[in-house]
Amino acid sequence: MIDRAAWPYRMKDLSSLTGLPRQAIHFYIQQGLVPEGHKTGRNMAYYGEEHVARIKLVRELQHDRFLPLKAIRAVIDERDDAFSPAQRRLLVDVKERLGKHVAPRSDDARETVDAKELAARVGLEKKDLDEMIAIGLFAASPGPRGRLRIARDDAWIVELFGEVRAAGFTRKLGFPASIMTIYEDAMTQLFDRETALLTSKLSHLPADRVASMTAKVLPIISTFLARYHDTKVRHFFAAM
């Protein structure tokens, strides 16, 4: 027997309380974004308030903030003690002080564009769009009439890949959109190491100072990455 006071909900209750269809909730559970319920049979399980809260969090991050699943998983992992309480407080304080430096580029953080129309405009197939979403380059959410929409802040990714296609790197030649996994994985690993370094080395400093240092170094690092990649290419061909 289970404690129904602690596990009061069935799947239909979760769907009603969160406004999500059971298929979406099952998907979140399969992806490890929401913990499994207390199973009492092959097709029967009960859930608690933690499940309702987690589902609402994932829905907000995916549908309101347009974070891809990989980024949502990172947020959840962070809440599960990837950072110490002191490090998390530092990051929150730094975020507040950075303001515009980490704010969405659009005036409205929830401003979206029609994904299919954008892809067609830049010469991409629907399959390209689906693959970029699948590898976590950006998130998408159904809009009015079920039309897929993405955040305007992420439109540049689709536009740039359209330029890659226009340069001749076609699917027929062996360049699916999923090839961008190379860059997504590399940047994710780099960013994880950056945040670990920042929190381990600067957690003893005032948040104001860390925010000031971070605001100054962000454009420097961005320039370094672009120019160093260019340098790598030049060195490679110079050695041929």
PDB file of C-alpha atoms in Angstrom:
ATOM      1  CA  MET A   1       0.000   0.000   0.000  1.00  0.00           C
ATOM      2  CA  ILE A   2       1.218   3.491  -0.802  1.00  0.00           C
ATOM      3  CA  ASP A   3       0.726   6.630   1.214  1.00  0.00           C
ATOM      4  CA  ARG A   4      -1.997   8.367  -0.803  1.00  0.00           C
ATOM      5  CA  ALA A   5      -1.485  11.558   1.182  1.00  0.00           C
ATOM      6  CA  ALA A   6       2.064  11.756  -0.179  1.00  0.00           C
ATOM      7  CA  TRP A   7       1.194  10.354  -3.629  1.00  0.00           C
ATOM      8  CA  PRO A   8      -2.346  11.650  -4.316  1.00  0.00           C
ATOM      9  CA  TYR A   9      -2.317  12.020  -8.099  1.00  0.00           C
ATOM     10  CA  ARG A  10      -2.756   9.743 -11.086  1.00  0.00           C
ATOM     11  CA  MET A  11      -1.606  10.648 -14.582  1.00  0.00           C
ATOM     12  CA  LYS A  12      -4.977  12.161 -15.497  1.00  0.00           C
ATOM     13  CA  ASP A  13      -4.692  14.412 -12.415  1.00  0.00           C
ATOM     14  CA  LEU A  14      -1.207  15.592 -13.470  1.00  0.00           C
ATOM     15  CA  SER A  15      -2.586  16.404 -16.901  1.00  0.00           C
ATOM     16  CA  SER A  16      -5.453  18.388 -15.388  1.00  0.00           C
ATOM     17  CA  LEU A  17      -3.271  20.246 -12.874  1.00  0.00           C
ATOM     18  CA  THR A  18      -0.537  21.192 -15.352  1.00  0.00           C
ATOM     19  CA  GLY A  19      -2.549  21.651 -18.542  1.00  0.00           C
ATOM     20  CA  LEU A  20      -0.309  19.228 -20.444  1.00  0.00           C
ATOM     21  CA  PRO A  21      -1.456  16.083 -22.268  1.00  0.00           C
ATOM     22  CA  ARG A  22      -0.308  12.803 -20.757  1.00  0.00           C
ATOM     23  CA  GLN A  23       1.889  12.138 -23.809  1.00  0.00           C
ATOM     24  CA  ALA A  24       3.943  15.251 -23.013  1.00  0.00           C
ATOM     25  CA  ILE A  25       4.266  14.260 -19.345  1.00  0.00           C
ATOM     26  CA  HIS A  26       5.364  10.741 -20.300  1.00  0.00           C
ATOM     27  CA  PHE A  27       7.955  12.299 -22.626  1.00  0.00           C
ATOM     28  CA  TYR A  28       9.308  14.478 -19.796  1.00  0.00           C
ATOM     29  CA  ILE A  29       9.605  11.376 -17.605  1.00  0.00           C
ATOM     30  CA  GLN A  30      11.336   9.392 -20.361  1.00  0.00           C
ATOM     31  CA  GLN A  31      13.825  12.241 -20.846  1.00  0.00           C
ATOM     32  CA  GLY A  32      14.638  12.299 -17.137  1.00  0.00           C
ATOM     33  CA  LEU A  33      13.224  15.802 -16.699  1.00  0.00           C
ATOM     34  CA  VAL A  34      10.505  14.615 -14.315  1.00  0.00           C
ATOM     35  CA  PRO A  35      10.982  11.764 -11.810  1.00  0.00           C
ATOM     36  CA  GLU A  36       8.989   8.572 -12.225  1.00  0.00           C
ATOM     37  CA  GLY A  37       5.912   8.025 -10.101  1.00  0.00           C
ATOM     38  CA  HIS A  38       5.297   5.339  -7.499  1.00  0.00           C
ATOM     39  CA  LYS A  39       4.266   2.352  -9.616  1.00  0.00           C
ATOM     40  CA  THR A  40       1.537   0.036  -8.383  1.00  0.00           C
ATOM     41  CA  GLY A  41       1.135  -1.900 -11.603  1.00  0.00           C
ATOM     42  CA  ARG A  42       2.332  -2.180 -15.190  1.00  0.00           C
ATOM     43  CA  ASN A  43       0.258   0.784 -16.309  1.00  0.00           C
ATOM     44  CA  MET A  44      -0.541   2.424 -13.001  1.00  0.00           C
ATOM     45  CA  ALA A  45       1.461   4.929 -10.967  1.00  0.00           C
ATOM     46  CA  TYR A  46       0.809   7.658  -8.425  1.00  0.00           C
ATOM     47  CA  TYR A  47       2.460  11.060  -8.207  1.00  0.00           C
ATOM     48  CA  GLY A  48       3.018  13.814  -5.657  1.00  0.00           C
ATOM     49  CA  GLU A  49       3.305  17.593  -5.464  1.00  0.00           C
ATOM     50  CA  GLU A  50       6.972  17.408  -6.520  1.00  0.00           C
ATOM     51  CA  HIS A  51       5.837  16.039  -9.875  1.00  0.00           C
ATOM     52  CA  VAL A  52       3.351  18.867 -10.392  1.00  0.00           C
ATOM     53  CA  ALA A  53       6.005  21.468  -9.542  1.00  0.00           C
ATOM     54  CA  ARG A  54       8.627  19.867 -11.788  1.00  0.00           C
ATOM     55  CA  ILE A  55       6.262  19.547 -14.755  1.00  0.00           C
ATOM     56  CA  LYS A  56       5.263  23.207 -14.428  1.00  0.00           C
ATOM     57  CA  LEU A  57       8.945  24.203 -14.275  1.00  0.00           C
ATOM     58  CA  VAL A  58       9.821  22.208 -17.401  1.00  0.00           C
ATOM     59  CA  ARG A  59       6.795  23.588 -19.223  1.00  0.00           C
ATOM     60  CA  GLU A  60       7.757  27.159 -18.324  1.00  0.00           C
ATOM     61  CA  LEU A  61      11.335  26.676 -19.455  1.00  0.00           C
ATOM     62  CA  GLN A  62      10.335  24.966 -22.691  1.00  0.00           C
ATOM     63  CA  HIS A  63       7.203  26.837 -23.747  1.00  0.00           C
ATOM     64  CA  ASP A  64       7.654  30.277 -22.172  1.00  0.00           C
ATOM     65  CA  ARG A  65      11.428  30.728 -22.187  1.00  0.00           C
ATOM     66  CA  PHE A  66      12.038  28.490 -25.223  1.00  0.00           C
ATOM     67  CA  LEU A  67      14.942  26.591 -23.684  1.00  0.00           C
ATOM     68  CA  PRO A  68      15.923  23.367 -25.483  1.00  0.00           C
ATOM     69  CA  LEU A  69      15.689  20.115 -23.521  1.00  0.00           C
ATOM     70  CA  LYS A  70      19.457  19.920 -23.000  1.00  0.00           C
ATOM     71  CA  ALA A  71      19.443  23.369 -21.393  1.00  0.00           C
ATOM     72  CA  ILE A  72      16.439  22.442 -19.243  1.00  0.00           C
ATOM     73  CA  ARG A  73      18.244  19.324 -18.079  1.00  0.00           C
ATOM     74  CA  ALA A  74      21.228  21.493 -17.121  1.00  0.00           C
ATOM     75  CA  VAL A  75      18.952  23.797 -15.094  1.00  0.00           C
ATOM     76  CA  ILE A  76      17.448  20.808 -13.302  1.00  0.00           C
ATOM     77  CA  ASP A  77      20.871  19.294 -12.652  1.00  0.00           C
ATOM     78  CA  GLU A  78      21.978  22.625 -11.195  1.00  0.00           C
ATOM     79  CA  ARG A  79      19.036  22.527  -8.810  1.00  0.00           C
ATOM     80  CA  ASP A  80      20.153  19.042  -7.850  1.00  0.00           C
ATOM     81  CA  ASP A  81      23.368  20.361  -6.292  1.00  0.00           C
ATOM     82  CA  ALA A  82      25.731  20.863  -9.223  1.00  0.00           C
ATOM     83  CA  PHE A  83      26.658  24.056  -7.333  1.00  0.00           C
ATOM     84  CA  SER A  84      26.984  24.595  -3.634  1.00  0.00           C
ATOM     85  CA  PRO A  85      24.462  26.960  -2.001  1.00  0.00           C
ATOM     86  CA  ALA A  86      27.138  29.683  -1.806  1.00  0.00           C
ATOM     87  CA  GLN A  87      28.014  29.287  -5.482  1.00  0.00           C
ATOM     88  CA  ARG A  88      24.355  29.373  -6.492  1.00  0.00           C
ATOM     89  CA  ARG A  89      23.791  32.554  -4.487  1.00  0.00           C
ATOM     90  CA  LEU A  90      26.780  34.126  -6.239  1.00  0.00           C
ATOM     91  CA  LEU A  91      25.433  33.217  -9.681  1.00  0.00           C
ATOM     92  CA  VAL A  92      21.989  34.612  -8.858  1.00  0.00           C
ATOM     93  CA  ASP A  93      23.511  37.863  -7.552  1.00  0.00           C
ATOM     94  CA  VAL A  94      25.777  38.158 -10.595  1.00  0.00           C
ATOM     95  CA  LYS A  95      22.818  37.570 -12.919  1.00  0.00           C
ATOM     96  CA  GLU A  96      20.890  40.417 -11.297  1.00  0.00           C
ATOM     97  CA  ARG A  97      23.852  42.762 -11.647  1.00  0.00           C
ATOM     98  CA  LEU A  98      24.705  41.817 -15.231  1.00  0.00           C
ATOM     99  CA  GLY A  99      21.242  42.931 -16.350  1.00  0.00           C
ATOM    100  CA  LYS A 100      21.304  43.722 -20.069  1.00  0.00           C
ATOM    101  CA  HIS A 101      24.463  41.699 -20.654  1.00  0.00           C
ATOM    102  CA  VAL A 102      22.565  38.427 -20.152  1.00  0.00           C
ATOM    103  CA  ALA A 103      19.041  39.611 -20.997  1.00  0.00           C
ATOM    104  CA  PRO A 104      17.214  38.354 -24.122  1.00  0.00           C
ATOM    105  CA  ARG A 105      18.124  40.297 -27.252  1.00  0.00           C
ATOM    106  CA  SER A 106      14.479  40.954 -28.120  1.00  0.00           C
ATOM    107  CA  ASP A 107      12.487  43.601 -26.283  1.00  0.00           C
ATOM    108  CA  ASP A 108       9.989  40.867 -25.473  1.00  0.00           C
ATOM    109  CA  ALA A 109      11.642  37.683 -24.197  1.00  0.00           C
ATOM    110  CA  ARG A 110       8.628  35.703 -25.438  1.00  0.00           C
ATOM    111  CA  GLU A 111       8.523  37.195 -28.934  1.00  0.00           C
ATOM    112  CA  THR A 112       8.427  34.382 -31.481  1.00  0.00           C
ATOM    113  CA  VAL A 113       8.571  33.758 -35.219  1.00  0.00           C
ATOM    114  CA  ASP A 114       6.952  31.098 -37.385  1.00  0.00           C
ATOM    115  CA  ALA A 115       9.608  28.385 -37.696  1.00  0.00           C
ATOM    116  CA  LYS A 116       8.363  26.960 -41.013  1.00  0.00           C
ATOM    117  CA  GLU A 117       8.158  30.369 -42.664  1.00  0.00           C
ATOM    118  CA  LEU A 118      11.638  31.277 -41.411  1.00  0.00           C
ATOM    119  CA  ALA A 119      13.118  27.996 -42.669  1.00  0.00           C
ATOM    120  CA  ALA A 120      11.487  28.415 -46.084  1.00  0.00           C
ATOM    121  CA  ARG A 121      12.759  31.997 -46.356  1.00  0.00           C
ATOM    122  CA  VAL A 122      16.384  30.946 -45.806  1.00  0.00           C
ATOM    123  CA  GLY A 123      16.175  27.810 -47.959  1.00  0.00           C
ATOM    124  CA  LEU A 124      15.997  25.086 -45.313  1.00  0.00           C
ATOM    125  CA  GLU A 125      13.888  21.937 -45.285  1.00  0.00           C
ATOM    126  CA  LYS A 126      11.588  21.010 -42.429  1.00  0.00           C
ATOM    127  CA  LYS A 127      13.975  18.129 -41.720  1.00  0.00           C
ATOM    128  CA  ASP A 128      16.775  20.645 -41.118  1.00  0.00           C
ATOM    129  CA  LEU A 129      14.607  22.456 -38.618  1.00  0.00           C
ATOM    130  CA  ASP A 130      13.603  19.246 -36.844  1.00  0.00           C
ATOM    131  CA  GLU A 131      17.235  18.130 -36.541  1.00  0.00           C
ATOM    132  CA  MET A 132      18.393  21.434 -35.081  1.00  0.00           C
ATOM    133  CA  ILE A 133      15.627  21.256 -32.497  1.00  0.00           C
ATOM    134  CA  ALA A 134      16.463  17.618 -31.721  1.00  0.00           C
ATOM    135  CA  ILE A 135      20.144  18.308 -30.987  1.00  0.00           C
ATOM    136  CA  GLY A 136      19.264  21.227 -28.724  1.00  0.00           C
ATOM    137  CA  LEU A 137      20.361  24.272 -30.735  1.00  0.00           C
ATOM    138  CA  PHE A 138      17.057  25.927 -29.835  1.00  0.00           C
ATOM    139  CA  ALA A 139      13.583  25.042 -28.656  1.00  0.00           C
ATOM    140  CA  ALA A 140      10.254  25.229 -30.435  1.00  0.00           C
ATOM    141  CA  SER A 141       6.663  25.305 -29.273  1.00  0.00           C
ATOM    142  CA  PRO A 142       3.299  24.992 -31.042  1.00  0.00           C
ATOM    143  CA  GLY A 143       1.626  28.341 -31.616  1.00  0.00           C
ATOM    144  CA  PRO A 144      -1.810  29.286 -32.970  1.00  0.00           C
ATOM    145  CA  ARG A 145      -3.284  26.601 -35.239  1.00  0.00           C
ATOM    146  CA  GLY A 146      -0.458  24.278 -34.212  1.00  0.00           C
ATOM    147  CA  ARG A 147       2.176  26.195 -36.190  1.00  0.00           C
ATOM    148  CA  LEU A 148       5.652  25.620 -34.777  1.00  0.00           C
ATOM    149  CA  ARG A 149       7.264  28.773 -33.383  1.00  0.00           C
ATOM    150  CA  ILE A 150      10.736  29.587 -32.088  1.00  0.00           C
ATOM    151  CA  ALA A 151      12.039  32.512 -30.058  1.00  0.00           C
ATOM    152  CA  ARG A 152      13.039  35.502 -32.178  1.00  0.00           C
ATOM    153  CA  ASP A 153      16.327  35.498 -30.265  1.00  0.00           C
ATOM    154  CA  ASP A 154      17.099  32.105 -31.848  1.00  0.00           C
ATOM    155  CA  ALA A 155      16.192  33.004 -35.425  1.00  0.00           C
ATOM    156  CA  TRP A 156      19.812  33.844 -36.221  1.00  0.00           C
ATOM    157  CA  ILE A 157      20.760  30.163 -35.849  1.00  0.00           C
ATOM    158  CA  VAL A 158      18.322  29.175 -38.591  1.00  0.00           C
ATOM    159  CA  GLU A 159      19.427  32.091 -40.766  1.00  0.00           C
ATOM    160  CA  LEU A 160      23.117  31.231 -40.433  1.00  0.00           C
ATOM    161  CA  PHE A 161      22.528  27.584 -41.277  1.00  0.00           C
ATOM    162  CA  GLY A 162      20.627  28.772 -44.319  1.00  0.00           C
ATOM    163  CA  GLU A 163      23.853  30.523 -45.360  1.00  0.00           C
ATOM    164  CA  VAL A 164      25.744  27.254 -44.808  1.00  0.00           C
ATOM    165  CA  ARG A 165      23.322  25.522 -47.170  1.00  0.00           C
ATOM    166  CA  ALA A 166      23.664  28.352 -49.704  1.00  0.00           C
ATOM    167  CA  ALA A 167      27.459  27.928 -49.595  1.00  0.00           C
ATOM    168  CA  GLY A 168      26.973  24.425 -50.981  1.00  0.00           C
ATOM    169  CA  PHE A 169      27.011  22.215 -47.879  1.00  0.00           C
ATOM    170  CA  THR A 170      23.939  20.209 -48.800  1.00  0.00           C
ATOM    171  CA  ARG A 171      22.331  17.155 -47.260  1.00  0.00           C
ATOM    172  CA  LYS A 172      23.117  15.240 -50.464  1.00  0.00           C
ATOM    173  CA  LEU A 173      26.836  15.849 -49.891  1.00  0.00           C
ATOM    174  CA  GLY A 174      26.571  14.447 -46.374  1.00  0.00           C
ATOM    175  CA  PHE A 175      25.861  17.554 -44.322  1.00  0.00           C
ATOM    176  CA  PRO A 176      22.610  17.087 -42.357  1.00  0.00           C
ATOM    177  CA  ALA A 177      21.674  19.819 -39.905  1.00  0.00           C
ATOM    178  CA  SER A 178      22.544  17.392 -37.113  1.00  0.00           C
ATOM    179  CA  ILE A 179      26.200  17.916 -38.007  1.00  0.00           C
ATOM    180  CA  MET A 180      25.898  21.059 -35.867  1.00  0.00           C
ATOM    181  CA  THR A 181      26.128  18.684 -32.905  1.00  0.00           C
ATOM    182  CA  ILE A 182      29.894  19.186 -33.221  1.00  0.00           C
ATOM    183  CA  TYR A 183      29.538  22.823 -32.225  1.00  0.00           C
ATOM    184  CA  GLU A 184      26.714  22.378 -29.732  1.00  0.00           C
ATOM    185  CA  ASP A 185      28.682  19.740 -27.822  1.00  0.00           C
ATOM    186  CA  ALA A 186      31.893  21.768 -27.898  1.00  0.00           C
ATOM    187  CA  MET A 187      30.204  24.938 -26.669  1.00  0.00           C
ATOM    188  CA  THR A 188      28.308  23.081 -23.944  1.00  0.00           C
ATOM    189  CA  GLN A 189      31.528  21.536 -22.626  1.00  0.00           C
ATOM    190  CA  LEU A 190      33.302  24.891 -22.813  1.00  0.00           C
ATOM    191  CA  PHE A 191      30.512  26.699 -20.977  1.00  0.00           C
ATOM    192  CA  ASP A 192      30.321  24.038 -18.272  1.00  0.00           C
ATOM    193  CA  ARG A 193      34.050  24.409 -17.650  1.00  0.00           C
ATOM    194  CA  GLU A 194      33.749  28.202 -17.639  1.00  0.00           C
ATOM    195  CA  THR A 195      30.988  28.233 -15.016  1.00  0.00           C
ATOM    196  CA  ALA A 196      32.854  25.698 -12.884  1.00  0.00           C
ATOM    197  CA  LEU A 197      35.979  27.876 -13.055  1.00  0.00           C
ATOM    198  CA  LEU A 198      34.088  31.064 -12.259  1.00  0.00           C
ATOM    199  CA  THR A 199      32.272  29.629  -9.254  1.00  0.00           C
ATOM    200  CA  SER A 200      35.337  27.872  -7.843  1.00  0.00           C
ATOM    201  CA  LYS A 201      37.723  30.819  -8.182  1.00  0.00           C
ATOM    202  CA  LEU A 202      35.492  33.832  -7.570  1.00  0.00           C
ATOM    203  CA  SER A 203      32.938  32.720  -4.982  1.00  0.00           C
ATOM    204  CA  HIS A 204      34.827  34.604  -2.242  1.00  0.00           C
ATOM    205  CA  LEU A 205      34.490  37.957  -4.074  1.00  0.00           C
ATOM    206  CA  PRO A 206      31.563  40.418  -3.862  1.00  0.00           C
ATOM    207  CA  ALA A 207      28.918  39.871  -6.532  1.00  0.00           C
ATOM    208  CA  ASP A 208      29.346  43.443  -7.825  1.00  0.00           C
ATOM    209  CA  ARG A 209      32.994  42.799  -8.620  1.00  0.00           C
ATOM    210  CA  VAL A 210      32.315  39.431 -10.263  1.00  0.00           C
ATOM    211  CA  ALA A 211      29.551  40.972 -12.388  1.00  0.00           C
ATOM    212  CA  SER A 212      31.822  43.826 -13.478  1.00  0.00           C
ATOM    213  CA  MET A 213      34.634  41.434 -14.391  1.00  0.00           C
ATOM    214  CA  THR A 214      32.231  39.146 -16.271  1.00  0.00           C
ATOM    215  CA  ALA A 215      30.651  41.985 -18.274  1.00  0.00           C
ATOM    216  CA  LYS A 216      34.098  43.106 -19.407  1.00  0.00           C
ATOM    217  CA  VAL A 217      35.409  39.665 -20.327  1.00  0.00           C
ATOM    218  CA  LEU A 218      32.363  38.313 -22.225  1.00  0.00           C
ATOM    219  CA  PRO A 219      33.018  40.239 -25.481  1.00  0.00           C
ATOM    220  CA  ILE A 220      36.742  39.483 -25.188  1.00  0.00           C
ATOM    221  CA  ILE A 221      36.095  35.738 -24.981  1.00  0.00           C
ATOM    222  CA  SER A 222      33.617  35.884 -27.883  1.00  0.00           C
ATOM    223  CA  THR A 223      36.213  37.633 -30.055  1.00  0.00           C
ATOM    224  CA  PHE A 224      38.898  35.159 -28.998  1.00  0.00           C
ATOM    225  CA  LEU A 225      36.758  32.153 -29.953  1.00  0.00           C
ATOM    226  CA  ALA A 226      35.991  33.484 -33.430  1.00  0.00           C
ATOM    227  CA  ARG A 227      39.563  34.593 -34.161  1.00  0.00           C
ATOM    228  CA  TYR A 228      41.170  31.471 -32.680  1.00  0.00           C
ATOM    229  CA  HIS A 229      38.996  29.237 -34.854  1.00  0.00           C
ATOM    230  CA  ASP A 230      40.136  31.278 -37.854  1.00  0.00           C
ATOM    231  CA  THR A 231      43.747  30.864 -36.684  1.00  0.00           C
ATOM    232  CA  LYS A 232      43.301  27.086 -36.429  1.00  0.00           C
ATOM    233  CA  VAL A 233      42.043  26.966 -40.021  1.00  0.00           C
ATOM    234  CA  ARG A 234      44.968  29.065 -41.272  1.00  0.00           C
ATOM    235  CA  HIS A 235      47.521  26.931 -39.405  1.00  0.00           C
ATOM    236  CA  PHE A 236      45.971  23.743 -40.789  1.00  0.00           C
ATOM    237  CA  PHE A 237      46.239  24.817 -44.413  1.00  0.00           C
ATOM    238  CA  ALA A 238      49.649  26.410 -43.892  1.00  0.00           C
ATOM    239  CA  ALA A 239      50.944  22.968 -42.896  1.00  0.00           C
ATOM    240  CA  MET A 240      49.617  21.260 -46.042  1.00  0.00           C
TER     241      MET A 240
END
